[in-house]
Structure formats: C-alpha cells, structure tokens
C-alpha cells in the first residue's frame, strides 16, 4: 500500500494499524501496529521560551559560565527533536568561538565556527509532561568577543536544520569579587544578652 503525497494524519494518531479483512465487513478484531514515523524536512517553526536567570551561572571564575538553565518547551513541539544552546548577542547572532592559546612563548587567538555549548533532547511527551527541560551547561569559557546572550534554537534531526531564529536570554557572568571590605564597624543597639540589633 502506498500513501498519496501529503496524506493528512488524523489528530492524535501515533501508529499505523493493519488488519486482515475477508473482503466484506468481516475484519479481524486485532491489528498489527507500527509507530507512525512522520519525518519533517523543514526547519522547526516553534521556539522555546527562556526567562532571564541571573543566578544560573555557578562558575565563579571571570569569563566562565556553567550551571542549570531552565527552558520552557515550545508549544507545540512539532518537528523538534532537541534544543541547541549557543553563545551569541541580543540580535540572535551566533558567536564565533575565539580563545587565546599559548604556543610556547607566544600567545595566539584561535577561532572556530559557532557550535552548540550543549544540546537538550526533547523528552517523550507520553512519559514526561513537565513543560520545562533543564539544560546542564558545563563550565565553559566565554569567547573573547564577549557573548552577551545565550541563544536557544529548536533543532530537527531528520532535516538537520535549526529554527530560523532563536529564543534568547541575557548572559550574566557571576564572579568572585576581587576585593574584600576594607573595614567593618558594628555597634549593638540592643541591651539584652543573646540578641543584637543595629
């Protein structure tokens, strides 16, 4: 049997079911089923959303980030197999990965094309109903040009295409302060033992 091009899939259908018929209305009450593998050759049309999370970075080194980033999954997730996260800017442009490397006594800048920091695969919705996924971003050096945002693209594995635009969230590099307070003064205004105020 061959399906015609652009045969409509009924809402909610997940499998193809094949039964044996006697040629009239006599049909078996059992069917052999196979998963309906609906391939998408277009880039994903839907995007996740990401709120600004200033405290997600738990790598306290300057020019390094890492931590758990919460992503609200796209609705619907049609044609989306995963979400890919890149360094970028507020306009949604991916950041070229340029870093300083020491070659003997000489320090040079080495650049590579943008590549995902991490890829988060879409969970099976029949098993996981949580509207969020967590991207575990490994401790990663921020490129020399200084990325201002994280970009989250929807990705389709069959077509090997990403969404034309990303969801974006501002990137905050949390660092350990370089200097300590120079002095501290405290005068207890509470005259009872065991408690303080002031």
Short mmCIF file of N, CA and C in Angstrom, two decimals:
data_model
loop_
_atom_site.label_atom_id
_atom_site.label_comp_id
_atom_site.label_asym_id
_atom_site.label_seq_id
_atom_site.Cartn_x
_atom_site.Cartn_y
_atom_site.Cartn_z
N UNK A 1 0.84 -1.18 0.00
CA UNK A 1 0.00 0.00 0.00
C UNK A 1 0.88 1.24 0.00
N UNK A 2 0.55 2.22 -0.78
CA UNK A 2 1.30 3.47 -0.84
C UNK A 2 0.38 4.63 -0.50
N UNK A 3 0.80 5.44 0.47
CA UNK A 3 0.05 6.64 0.81
C UNK A 3 0.30 7.71 -0.23
N UNK A 4 -0.73 8.44 -0.59
CA UNK A 4 -0.58 9.56 -1.53
C UNK A 4 0.23 10.66 -0.87
N UNK A 5 0.89 11.47 -1.67
CA UNK A 5 1.68 12.57 -1.15
C UNK A 5 0.79 13.52 -0.35
N UNK A 6 1.30 13.97 0.80
CA UNK A 6 0.59 14.91 1.69
C UNK A 6 -0.69 14.32 2.27
N UNK A 7 -0.70 13.01 2.51
CA UNK A 7 -1.84 12.39 3.17
C UNK A 7 -1.97 12.94 4.59
N UNK A 8 -3.14 13.44 4.93
CA UNK A 8 -3.36 14.07 6.23
C UNK A 8 -3.34 13.02 7.34
N UNK A 9 -2.63 13.33 8.44
CA UNK A 9 -2.58 12.44 9.60
C UNK A 9 -3.64 12.91 10.60
N UNK A 10 -4.57 12.04 10.99
CA UNK A 10 -5.60 12.44 11.96
C UNK A 10 -4.97 12.89 13.27
N UNK A 11 -5.59 13.86 13.91
CA UNK A 11 -5.09 14.39 15.17
C UNK A 11 -4.94 13.29 16.21
N UNK A 12 -3.77 13.23 16.83
CA UNK A 12 -3.52 12.25 17.88
C UNK A 12 -3.04 10.90 17.41
N UNK A 13 -3.00 10.67 16.08
CA UNK A 13 -2.55 9.36 15.57
C UNK A 13 -1.06 9.19 15.81
N UNK A 14 -0.67 8.05 16.38
CA UNK A 14 0.74 7.77 16.66
C UNK A 14 1.24 6.50 15.99
N UNK A 15 0.30 5.65 15.47
CA UNK A 15 0.68 4.37 14.88
C UNK A 15 -0.12 4.12 13.59
N UNK A 16 0.43 3.23 12.75
CA UNK A 16 -0.32 2.67 11.63
C UNK A 16 -0.82 1.30 12.06
N UNK A 17 -2.08 1.02 11.82
CA UNK A 17 -2.66 -0.26 12.21
C UNK A 17 -3.09 -1.02 10.96
N UNK A 18 -2.68 -2.29 10.86
CA UNK A 18 -3.01 -3.13 9.71
C UNK A 18 -3.79 -4.34 10.19
N UNK A 19 -4.96 -4.55 9.57
CA UNK A 19 -5.79 -5.71 9.92
C UNK A 19 -6.02 -6.57 8.67
N UNK A 20 -6.54 -7.75 8.89
CA UNK A 20 -6.88 -8.64 7.78
C UNK A 20 -8.39 -8.61 7.59
N UNK A 21 -8.81 -8.49 6.32
CA UNK A 21 -10.24 -8.42 6.01
C UNK A 21 -10.63 -9.58 5.10
N UNK A 22 -11.85 -10.05 5.28
CA UNK A 22 -12.36 -11.13 4.44
C UNK A 22 -12.96 -10.62 3.14
N UNK A 23 -12.82 -9.37 2.85
CA UNK A 23 -13.34 -8.81 1.60
C UNK A 23 -14.67 -8.13 1.76
N UNK A 24 -15.34 -8.39 2.89
CA UNK A 24 -16.62 -7.71 3.13
C UNK A 24 -16.48 -6.91 4.42
N UNK A 25 -17.43 -7.06 5.30
CA UNK A 25 -17.34 -6.37 6.59
C UNK A 25 -16.70 -7.25 7.65
N UNK A 26 -16.22 -8.43 7.24
CA UNK A 26 -15.60 -9.36 8.18
C UNK A 26 -14.13 -9.00 8.34
N UNK A 27 -13.84 -8.30 9.40
CA UNK A 27 -12.47 -7.82 9.65
C UNK A 27 -12.00 -8.34 10.99
N UNK A 28 -10.72 -8.67 11.08
CA UNK A 28 -10.17 -9.14 12.35
C UNK A 28 -10.33 -8.06 13.41
N UNK A 29 -10.51 -8.51 14.67
CA UNK A 29 -10.64 -7.54 15.76
C UNK A 29 -9.28 -7.17 16.35
N UNK A 30 -8.21 -7.74 15.77
CA UNK A 30 -6.86 -7.39 16.20
C UNK A 30 -6.12 -6.76 15.03
N UNK A 31 -5.14 -5.90 15.36
CA UNK A 31 -4.36 -5.26 14.31
C UNK A 31 -2.89 -5.34 14.65
N UNK A 32 -2.07 -5.39 13.62
CA UNK A 32 -0.61 -5.26 13.80
C UNK A 32 -0.29 -3.77 13.64
N UNK A 33 0.46 -3.24 14.58
CA UNK A 33 0.74 -1.79 14.55
C UNK A 33 2.24 -1.52 14.46
N UNK A 34 2.55 -0.39 13.85
CA UNK A 34 3.92 0.12 13.84
C UNK A 34 3.86 1.61 14.14
N UNK A 35 4.88 2.16 14.81
CA UNK A 35 4.88 3.59 15.10
C UNK A 35 4.82 4.41 13.81
N UNK A 36 4.09 5.49 13.84
CA UNK A 36 3.97 6.39 12.70
C UNK A 36 5.17 7.33 12.71
N UNK A 37 6.10 7.10 11.81
CA UNK A 37 7.35 7.87 11.75
C UNK A 37 7.18 9.02 10.76
N UNK A 38 6.68 10.13 11.26
CA UNK A 38 6.39 11.29 10.42
C UNK A 38 7.63 12.17 10.31
N UNK A 39 8.37 12.05 9.23
CA UNK A 39 9.61 12.80 9.04
C UNK A 39 9.32 14.23 8.60
N UNK A 40 10.06 15.15 9.16
CA UNK A 40 9.90 16.56 8.84
C UNK A 40 11.17 17.06 8.17
N UNK A 41 11.06 17.56 6.95
CA UNK A 41 12.25 18.03 6.22
C UNK A 41 12.38 19.55 6.28
N UNK A 42 11.52 20.20 7.03
CA UNK A 42 11.57 21.65 7.17
C UNK A 42 12.21 22.01 8.51
N UNK A 43 12.76 23.22 8.62
CA UNK A 43 13.28 23.64 9.93
C UNK A 43 12.13 23.81 10.91
N UNK A 44 12.37 23.60 12.20
CA UNK A 44 11.30 23.77 13.19
C UNK A 44 10.73 25.19 13.16
N UNK A 45 9.43 25.29 13.35
CA UNK A 45 8.75 26.59 13.29
C UNK A 45 8.49 27.18 14.68
N UNK A 46 8.62 26.36 15.72
CA UNK A 46 8.25 26.81 17.06
C UNK A 46 9.48 26.92 17.95
N UNK A 47 9.44 27.90 18.87
CA UNK A 47 10.57 28.18 19.74
C UNK A 47 10.22 27.95 21.21
N UNK A 48 11.23 27.59 22.00
CA UNK A 48 11.01 27.57 23.45
C UNK A 48 11.03 29.00 23.97
N UNK A 49 10.77 29.18 25.24
CA UNK A 49 10.93 30.48 25.88
C UNK A 49 11.87 30.31 27.06
N UNK A 50 12.64 31.36 27.32
CA UNK A 50 13.61 31.31 28.41
C UNK A 50 13.56 32.64 29.16
N UNK A 51 13.25 32.59 30.43
CA UNK A 51 13.26 33.78 31.25
C UNK A 51 14.70 34.12 31.62
N UNK A 52 14.95 35.40 31.91
CA UNK A 52 16.28 35.82 32.38
C UNK A 52 16.55 35.17 33.73
N UNK A 53 17.67 34.46 33.83
CA UNK A 53 18.04 33.75 35.06
C UNK A 53 19.44 34.21 35.50
N UNK A 54 19.50 35.34 36.22
CA UNK A 54 20.81 35.93 36.55
C UNK A 54 21.69 35.06 37.43
N UNK A 55 21.11 34.11 38.13
CA UNK A 55 21.90 33.31 39.07
C UNK A 55 22.18 31.89 38.56
N UNK A 56 21.91 31.63 37.26
CA UNK A 56 22.14 30.27 36.78
C UNK A 56 23.63 29.93 36.75
N UNK A 57 24.50 30.94 36.52
CA UNK A 57 25.95 30.70 36.42
C UNK A 57 26.53 30.45 37.81
N UNK A 58 27.03 29.21 38.03
CA UNK A 58 27.64 28.88 39.32
C UNK A 58 29.14 28.69 39.21
N UNK A 59 29.71 29.00 38.04
CA UNK A 59 31.16 29.00 37.86
C UNK A 59 31.63 30.42 38.17
N UNK A 60 32.26 30.61 39.31
CA UNK A 60 32.58 31.96 39.78
C UNK A 60 33.85 32.55 39.18
N UNK A 61 34.43 31.88 38.18
CA UNK A 61 35.61 32.44 37.50
C UNK A 61 35.17 33.48 36.48
N UNK A 62 36.00 34.50 36.32
CA UNK A 62 35.73 35.51 35.30
C UNK A 62 35.87 34.88 33.92
N UNK A 63 34.93 35.21 33.01
CA UNK A 63 34.90 34.72 31.64
C UNK A 63 34.58 33.23 31.53
N UNK A 64 33.96 32.67 32.58
CA UNK A 64 33.49 31.28 32.52
C UNK A 64 32.05 31.24 33.01
N UNK A 65 31.25 30.37 32.41
CA UNK A 65 29.87 30.17 32.87
C UNK A 65 29.56 28.68 32.93
N UNK A 66 28.57 28.35 33.71
CA UNK A 66 28.11 26.97 33.80
C UNK A 66 27.04 26.85 34.85
N UNK A 67 26.13 25.92 34.65
CA UNK A 67 25.05 25.72 35.60
C UNK A 67 23.82 25.17 34.90
N UNK A 68 22.71 25.14 35.61
CA UNK A 68 21.45 24.60 35.09
C UNK A 68 20.55 25.73 34.59
N UNK A 69 20.22 25.68 33.30
CA UNK A 69 19.36 26.67 32.69
C UNK A 69 18.00 26.05 32.41
N UNK A 70 16.94 26.67 32.94
CA UNK A 70 15.58 26.15 32.78
C UNK A 70 14.98 26.71 31.49
N UNK A 71 14.47 25.81 30.64
CA UNK A 71 13.90 26.19 29.33
C UNK A 71 12.45 25.72 29.28
N UNK A 72 11.54 26.65 28.94
CA UNK A 72 10.14 26.25 28.74
C UNK A 72 9.99 25.72 27.33
N UNK A 73 9.55 24.49 27.20
CA UNK A 73 9.47 23.82 25.91
C UNK A 73 8.51 24.53 24.96
N UNK A 74 8.80 24.42 23.67
CA UNK A 74 7.94 25.02 22.65
C UNK A 74 6.57 24.37 22.67
N UNK A 75 5.57 25.15 22.32
CA UNK A 75 4.19 24.63 22.21
C UNK A 75 3.63 25.04 20.85
N UNK A 76 3.38 24.04 19.97
CA UNK A 76 3.69 22.62 20.13
C UNK A 76 5.16 22.34 19.82
N UNK A 77 5.57 21.10 20.04
CA UNK A 77 6.96 20.71 19.74
C UNK A 77 7.05 19.96 18.41
N UNK A 78 6.12 20.23 17.53
CA UNK A 78 6.09 19.57 16.22
C UNK A 78 7.41 19.77 15.49
N UNK A 79 8.01 18.67 15.06
CA UNK A 79 9.25 18.74 14.29
C UNK A 79 10.47 19.09 15.10
N UNK A 80 10.39 19.10 16.43
CA UNK A 80 11.54 19.45 17.28
C UNK A 80 12.06 18.20 17.98
N UNK A 81 13.33 17.91 17.76
CA UNK A 81 13.97 16.77 18.43
C UNK A 81 14.83 17.20 19.60
N UNK A 82 15.35 18.43 19.54
CA UNK A 82 16.21 18.91 20.62
C UNK A 82 16.30 20.43 20.57
N UNK A 83 16.90 20.98 21.63
CA UNK A 83 17.19 22.41 21.69
C UNK A 83 18.71 22.57 21.78
N UNK A 84 19.25 23.44 20.92
CA UNK A 84 20.70 23.67 20.88
C UNK A 84 21.01 25.06 21.43
N UNK A 85 21.98 25.12 22.33
CA UNK A 85 22.31 26.38 23.00
C UNK A 85 23.69 26.87 22.56
N UNK A 86 23.74 28.16 22.16
CA UNK A 86 24.97 28.78 21.66
C UNK A 86 25.25 30.07 22.44
N UNK A 87 26.52 30.52 22.37
CA UNK A 87 26.85 31.88 22.78
C UNK A 87 26.43 32.81 21.64
N UNK A 88 25.95 34.02 21.98
CA UNK A 88 25.55 34.95 20.94
C UNK A 88 25.30 36.34 21.47
N UNK A 89 24.60 37.15 20.67
CA UNK A 89 24.29 38.52 21.08
C UNK A 89 22.77 38.73 21.11
N UNK A 90 22.37 39.96 21.46
CA UNK A 90 20.96 40.27 21.63
C UNK A 90 20.16 40.16 20.33
N UNK A 91 20.86 40.24 19.18
CA UNK A 91 20.19 40.16 17.88
C UNK A 91 19.98 38.71 17.43
N UNK A 92 20.48 37.76 18.22
CA UNK A 92 20.32 36.35 17.87
C UNK A 92 21.40 35.82 16.96
N UNK A 93 22.53 36.55 16.85
CA UNK A 93 23.65 36.10 16.01
C UNK A 93 24.58 35.21 16.82
N UNK A 94 24.90 34.04 16.29
CA UNK A 94 25.81 33.11 16.98
C UNK A 94 27.21 33.70 17.08
N UNK A 95 27.88 33.43 18.19
CA UNK A 95 29.21 33.97 18.46
C UNK A 95 30.28 33.02 17.93
N UNK A 96 31.22 33.58 17.14
CA UNK A 96 32.38 32.80 16.73
C UNK A 96 33.19 32.47 17.97
N UNK A 97 33.72 31.27 18.05
CA UNK A 97 34.42 30.81 19.26
C UNK A 97 35.92 31.11 19.14
N UNK A 98 36.32 32.27 19.68
CA UNK A 98 37.71 32.70 19.64
C UNK A 98 38.29 32.70 21.05
N UNK A 99 39.45 32.03 21.22
CA UNK A 99 40.10 31.95 22.53
C UNK A 99 41.60 32.15 22.36
N UNK A 100 42.23 32.69 23.41
CA UNK A 100 43.69 32.84 23.41
C UNK A 100 44.32 31.53 23.86
N UNK A 101 45.33 31.08 23.09
CA UNK A 101 46.06 29.86 23.42
C UNK A 101 47.56 30.15 23.42
N UNK A 102 48.26 29.57 24.37
CA UNK A 102 49.72 29.74 24.44
C UNK A 102 50.40 28.67 23.62
N UNK A 103 51.23 29.10 22.68
CA UNK A 103 52.06 28.19 21.88
C UNK A 103 53.51 28.52 22.20
N UNK A 104 54.02 27.83 23.22
CA UNK A 104 55.36 28.16 23.68
C UNK A 104 55.33 29.52 24.37
N UNK A 105 56.20 30.43 23.90
CA UNK A 105 56.26 31.77 24.48
C UNK A 105 55.30 32.74 23.80
N UNK A 106 54.59 32.26 22.79
CA UNK A 106 53.71 33.13 22.01
C UNK A 106 52.25 32.80 22.33
N UNK A 107 51.45 33.89 22.50
CA UNK A 107 50.02 33.69 22.71
C UNK A 107 49.29 34.09 21.44
N UNK A 108 48.45 33.18 20.94
CA UNK A 108 47.72 33.45 19.70
C UNK A 108 46.23 33.28 19.95
N UNK A 109 45.44 33.90 19.08
CA UNK A 109 43.99 33.74 19.15
C UNK A 109 43.56 32.70 18.13
N UNK A 110 42.85 31.69 18.59
CA UNK A 110 42.36 30.63 17.70
C UNK A 110 40.84 30.72 17.66
N UNK A 111 40.29 30.75 16.43
CA UNK A 111 38.84 30.90 16.27
C UNK A 111 38.24 29.68 15.57
N UNK A 112 37.06 29.30 16.00
CA UNK A 112 36.30 28.22 15.38
C UNK A 112 34.88 28.70 15.10
N UNK A 113 34.24 28.05 14.15
CA UNK A 113 32.86 28.38 13.84
C UNK A 113 31.97 28.13 15.05
N UNK A 114 30.85 28.85 15.16
CA UNK A 114 29.94 28.61 16.28
C UNK A 114 29.51 27.15 16.35
N UNK A 115 29.48 26.63 17.54
CA UNK A 115 28.97 25.27 17.76
C UNK A 115 28.21 25.26 19.08
N UNK A 116 27.27 24.33 19.23
CA UNK A 116 26.46 24.34 20.46
C UNK A 116 27.30 24.10 21.71
N UNK A 117 26.96 24.83 22.77
CA UNK A 117 27.57 24.57 24.07
C UNK A 117 27.04 23.24 24.58
N UNK A 118 25.74 23.06 24.40
CA UNK A 118 25.08 21.84 24.86
C UNK A 118 23.81 21.64 24.02
N UNK A 119 23.36 20.39 23.93
CA UNK A 119 22.12 20.06 23.23
C UNK A 119 21.21 19.31 24.19
N UNK A 120 19.97 19.76 24.30
CA UNK A 120 19.00 19.15 25.20
C UNK A 120 17.94 18.44 24.37
N UNK A 121 17.82 17.14 24.53
CA UNK A 121 16.87 16.37 23.73
C UNK A 121 15.47 16.46 24.32
N UNK A 122 14.49 16.54 23.44
CA UNK A 122 13.09 16.64 23.84
C UNK A 122 12.64 15.31 24.42
N UNK A 123 12.10 15.32 25.64
CA UNK A 123 11.64 14.06 26.23
C UNK A 123 10.35 13.57 25.57
N UNK A 124 10.10 12.29 25.73
CA UNK A 124 8.88 11.68 25.23
C UNK A 124 7.69 12.26 26.00
N UNK A 125 6.81 12.96 25.30
CA UNK A 125 5.69 13.62 25.97
C UNK A 125 4.71 12.64 26.60
N UNK A 126 4.73 11.39 26.14
CA UNK A 126 3.84 10.40 26.76
C UNK A 126 4.37 9.95 28.12
N UNK A 127 5.64 10.24 28.38
CA UNK A 127 6.27 9.85 29.65
C UNK A 127 6.50 11.08 30.54
N UNK A 128 6.96 12.17 29.94
CA UNK A 128 7.29 13.39 30.69
C UNK A 128 6.32 14.51 30.31
N UNK A 129 5.55 14.98 31.28
CA UNK A 129 4.57 16.04 31.00
C UNK A 129 5.06 17.41 31.45
N UNK A 130 6.23 17.48 32.07
CA UNK A 130 6.78 18.75 32.56
C UNK A 130 6.97 19.71 31.39
N UNK A 131 6.43 20.94 31.49
CA UNK A 131 6.59 21.89 30.39
C UNK A 131 8.00 22.46 30.28
N UNK A 132 8.88 22.12 31.23
CA UNK A 132 10.25 22.63 31.22
C UNK A 132 11.25 21.50 31.01
N UNK A 133 12.38 21.84 30.39
CA UNK A 133 13.54 20.95 30.37
C UNK A 133 14.70 21.74 30.97
N UNK A 134 15.68 21.02 31.49
CA UNK A 134 16.85 21.67 32.10
C UNK A 134 18.07 21.42 31.24
N UNK A 135 18.73 22.50 30.84
CA UNK A 135 19.99 22.41 30.11
C UNK A 135 21.12 22.48 31.12
N UNK A 136 21.89 21.40 31.23
CA UNK A 136 23.04 21.38 32.13
C UNK A 136 24.25 21.88 31.34
N UNK A 137 24.59 23.14 31.55
CA UNK A 137 25.69 23.75 30.79
C UNK A 137 26.99 23.51 31.54
N UNK A 138 27.93 22.80 30.92
CA UNK A 138 29.20 22.54 31.60
C UNK A 138 29.99 23.84 31.76
N UNK A 139 30.92 23.87 32.73
CA UNK A 139 31.73 25.06 32.93
C UNK A 139 32.50 25.34 31.63
N UNK A 140 32.18 26.47 31.01
CA UNK A 140 32.65 26.78 29.66
C UNK A 140 33.20 28.18 29.61
N UNK A 141 34.31 28.35 28.91
CA UNK A 141 34.92 29.68 28.74
C UNK A 141 34.09 30.50 27.76
N UNK A 142 33.85 31.77 28.11
CA UNK A 142 33.13 32.69 27.23
C UNK A 142 34.09 33.15 26.14
N UNK A 143 33.67 33.19 24.87
CA UNK A 143 34.57 33.60 23.79
C UNK A 143 35.13 35.01 23.99
N UNK A 144 36.27 35.29 23.34
CA UNK A 144 36.97 36.57 23.51
C UNK A 144 36.09 37.78 23.26
N UNK A 145 35.24 37.71 22.23
CA UNK A 145 34.44 38.88 21.88
C UNK A 145 33.42 39.21 22.95
N UNK A 146 33.19 38.27 23.86
CA UNK A 146 32.27 38.52 24.95
C UNK A 146 30.83 38.35 24.57
N UNK A 147 30.31 37.14 24.70
CA UNK A 147 28.90 36.89 24.38
C UNK A 147 28.02 37.57 25.42
N UNK A 148 26.96 38.21 24.97
CA UNK A 148 26.04 38.89 25.88
C UNK A 148 24.80 38.07 26.17
N UNK A 149 24.54 37.06 25.33
CA UNK A 149 23.31 36.27 25.46
C UNK A 149 23.58 34.79 25.20
N UNK A 150 22.65 33.97 25.67
CA UNK A 150 22.59 32.57 25.27
C UNK A 150 21.45 32.46 24.26
N UNK A 151 21.70 31.73 23.18
CA UNK A 151 20.71 31.54 22.12
C UNK A 151 20.23 30.10 22.15
N UNK A 152 18.93 29.90 22.11
CA UNK A 152 18.37 28.55 22.14
C UNK A 152 17.58 28.31 20.85
N UNK A 153 18.11 27.43 19.99
CA UNK A 153 17.48 27.10 18.72
C UNK A 153 16.74 25.76 18.84
N UNK A 154 15.58 25.67 18.20
CA UNK A 154 14.91 24.38 18.05
C UNK A 154 15.58 23.64 16.89
N UNK A 155 15.76 22.31 17.03
CA UNK A 155 16.50 21.53 16.04
C UNK A 155 15.72 20.29 15.62
N UNK A 156 15.72 20.03 14.29
CA UNK A 156 15.11 18.82 13.74
C UNK A 156 16.21 17.92 13.21
N UNK A 157 16.31 16.71 13.75
CA UNK A 157 17.42 15.81 13.41
C UNK A 157 17.31 15.27 11.99
N UNK A 158 16.07 14.97 11.53
CA UNK A 158 15.92 14.38 10.20
C UNK A 158 16.36 15.34 9.11
N UNK A 159 15.95 16.59 9.21
CA UNK A 159 16.33 17.59 8.20
C UNK A 159 17.70 18.20 8.49
N UNK A 160 18.21 17.99 9.73
CA UNK A 160 19.47 18.59 10.19
C UNK A 160 19.40 20.12 10.08
N UNK A 161 18.22 20.67 10.43
CA UNK A 161 18.01 22.11 10.36
C UNK A 161 17.57 22.66 11.71
N UNK A 162 17.98 23.91 11.97
CA UNK A 162 17.56 24.63 13.17
C UNK A 162 16.50 25.65 12.81
N UNK A 163 15.78 26.12 13.81
CA UNK A 163 14.81 27.19 13.61
C UNK A 163 15.55 28.42 13.06
N UNK A 164 14.84 29.23 12.26
CA UNK A 164 15.49 30.37 11.62
C UNK A 164 15.90 31.43 12.64
N UNK A 165 15.20 31.49 13.76
CA UNK A 165 15.52 32.44 14.83
C UNK A 165 15.60 31.69 16.15
N UNK A 166 16.37 32.22 17.12
CA UNK A 166 16.44 31.57 18.42
C UNK A 166 15.60 32.28 19.47
N UNK A 167 15.37 31.60 20.57
CA UNK A 167 14.95 32.27 21.79
C UNK A 167 16.24 32.78 22.43
N UNK A 168 16.19 33.91 23.10
CA UNK A 168 17.41 34.47 23.69
C UNK A 168 17.19 34.79 25.16
N UNK A 169 18.27 34.73 25.92
CA UNK A 169 18.25 35.17 27.31
C UNK A 169 19.58 35.81 27.63
N UNK A 170 19.54 36.88 28.40
CA UNK A 170 20.75 37.61 28.75
C UNK A 170 21.69 36.73 29.57
N UNK A 171 22.98 36.85 29.29
CA UNK A 171 24.01 36.06 29.97
C UNK A 171 24.70 36.91 31.03
N UNK A 172 24.67 36.48 32.27
CA UNK A 172 25.37 37.17 33.35
C UNK A 172 26.51 36.29 33.84
N UNK A 173 27.73 36.84 33.81
CA UNK A 173 28.92 36.11 34.27
C UNK A 173 29.11 36.42 35.75
N UNK A 174 28.67 35.50 36.60
CA UNK A 174 28.83 35.70 38.05
C UNK A 174 30.26 35.39 38.45
N UNK A 175 30.91 36.32 39.15
CA UNK A 175 32.31 36.16 39.50
C UNK A 175 32.53 36.40 40.99
N UNK A 176 33.61 35.82 41.51
CA UNK A 176 34.01 36.09 42.88
C UNK A 176 34.63 37.48 42.93
N UNK A 177 34.18 38.36 43.85
CA UNK A 177 34.74 39.71 43.91
C UNK A 177 36.25 39.68 44.13
N UNK A 178 36.95 40.69 43.57
CA UNK A 178 38.41 40.76 43.69
C UNK A 178 38.86 41.36 45.00
N UNK A 179 38.02 42.18 45.62
CA UNK A 179 38.45 42.88 46.84
C UNK A 179 37.48 42.62 47.98
N UNK A 180 38.04 42.63 49.18
CA UNK A 180 37.24 42.45 50.40
C UNK A 180 36.94 43.82 51.00
N UNK A 181 35.96 43.92 51.89
CA UNK A 181 35.72 45.20 52.57
C UNK A 181 36.97 45.66 53.31
N UNK A 182 37.21 46.97 53.33
CA UNK A 182 38.42 47.50 53.99
C UNK A 182 38.23 47.60 55.50
N UNK A 183 37.00 47.81 55.96
CA UNK A 183 36.76 47.87 57.40
C UNK A 183 35.29 47.60 57.67
N UNK A 184 35.01 47.15 58.90
CA UNK A 184 33.64 46.87 59.32
C UNK A 184 33.45 47.43 60.72
N UNK A 185 32.35 48.13 60.94
CA UNK A 185 32.04 48.65 62.28
C UNK A 185 30.61 48.25 62.62
N UNK A 186 30.41 47.75 63.84
CA UNK A 186 29.07 47.40 64.29
C UNK A 186 28.94 47.74 65.76
N UNK A 187 27.84 48.43 66.10
CA UNK A 187 27.55 48.76 67.48
C UNK A 187 26.19 48.20 67.84
N UNK A 188 26.16 47.31 68.81
CA UNK A 188 24.91 46.67 69.20
C UNK A 188 24.01 47.67 69.91
N UNK A 189 22.80 47.87 69.37
CA UNK A 189 21.84 48.80 69.96
C UNK A 189 20.85 48.10 70.90
N UNK A 190 20.92 46.77 70.94
CA UNK A 190 20.02 46.00 71.80
C UNK A 190 20.73 45.74 73.13
N UNK A 191 20.09 46.09 74.26
CA UNK A 191 20.75 45.99 75.55
C UNK A 191 20.51 44.65 76.27
N UNK A 192 19.93 43.67 75.52
CA UNK A 192 19.68 42.36 76.14
C UNK A 192 20.73 41.36 75.67
N UNK A 193 21.15 40.49 76.61
CA UNK A 193 22.15 39.49 76.30
C UNK A 193 21.58 38.42 75.36
N UNK A 194 22.39 37.99 74.37
CA UNK A 194 21.99 36.91 73.46
C UNK A 194 21.28 37.38 72.20
N UNK A 195 20.97 38.66 72.07
CA UNK A 195 20.33 39.20 70.87
C UNK A 195 21.01 40.51 70.49
N UNK A 196 20.97 40.85 69.19
CA UNK A 196 21.59 42.08 68.75
C UNK A 196 20.65 42.83 67.83
N UNK A 197 20.92 44.11 67.64
CA UNK A 197 20.23 44.94 66.64
C UNK A 197 21.12 46.14 66.35
N UNK A 198 20.83 46.77 65.22
CA UNK A 198 21.61 47.98 64.88
C UNK A 198 22.31 47.86 63.57
#
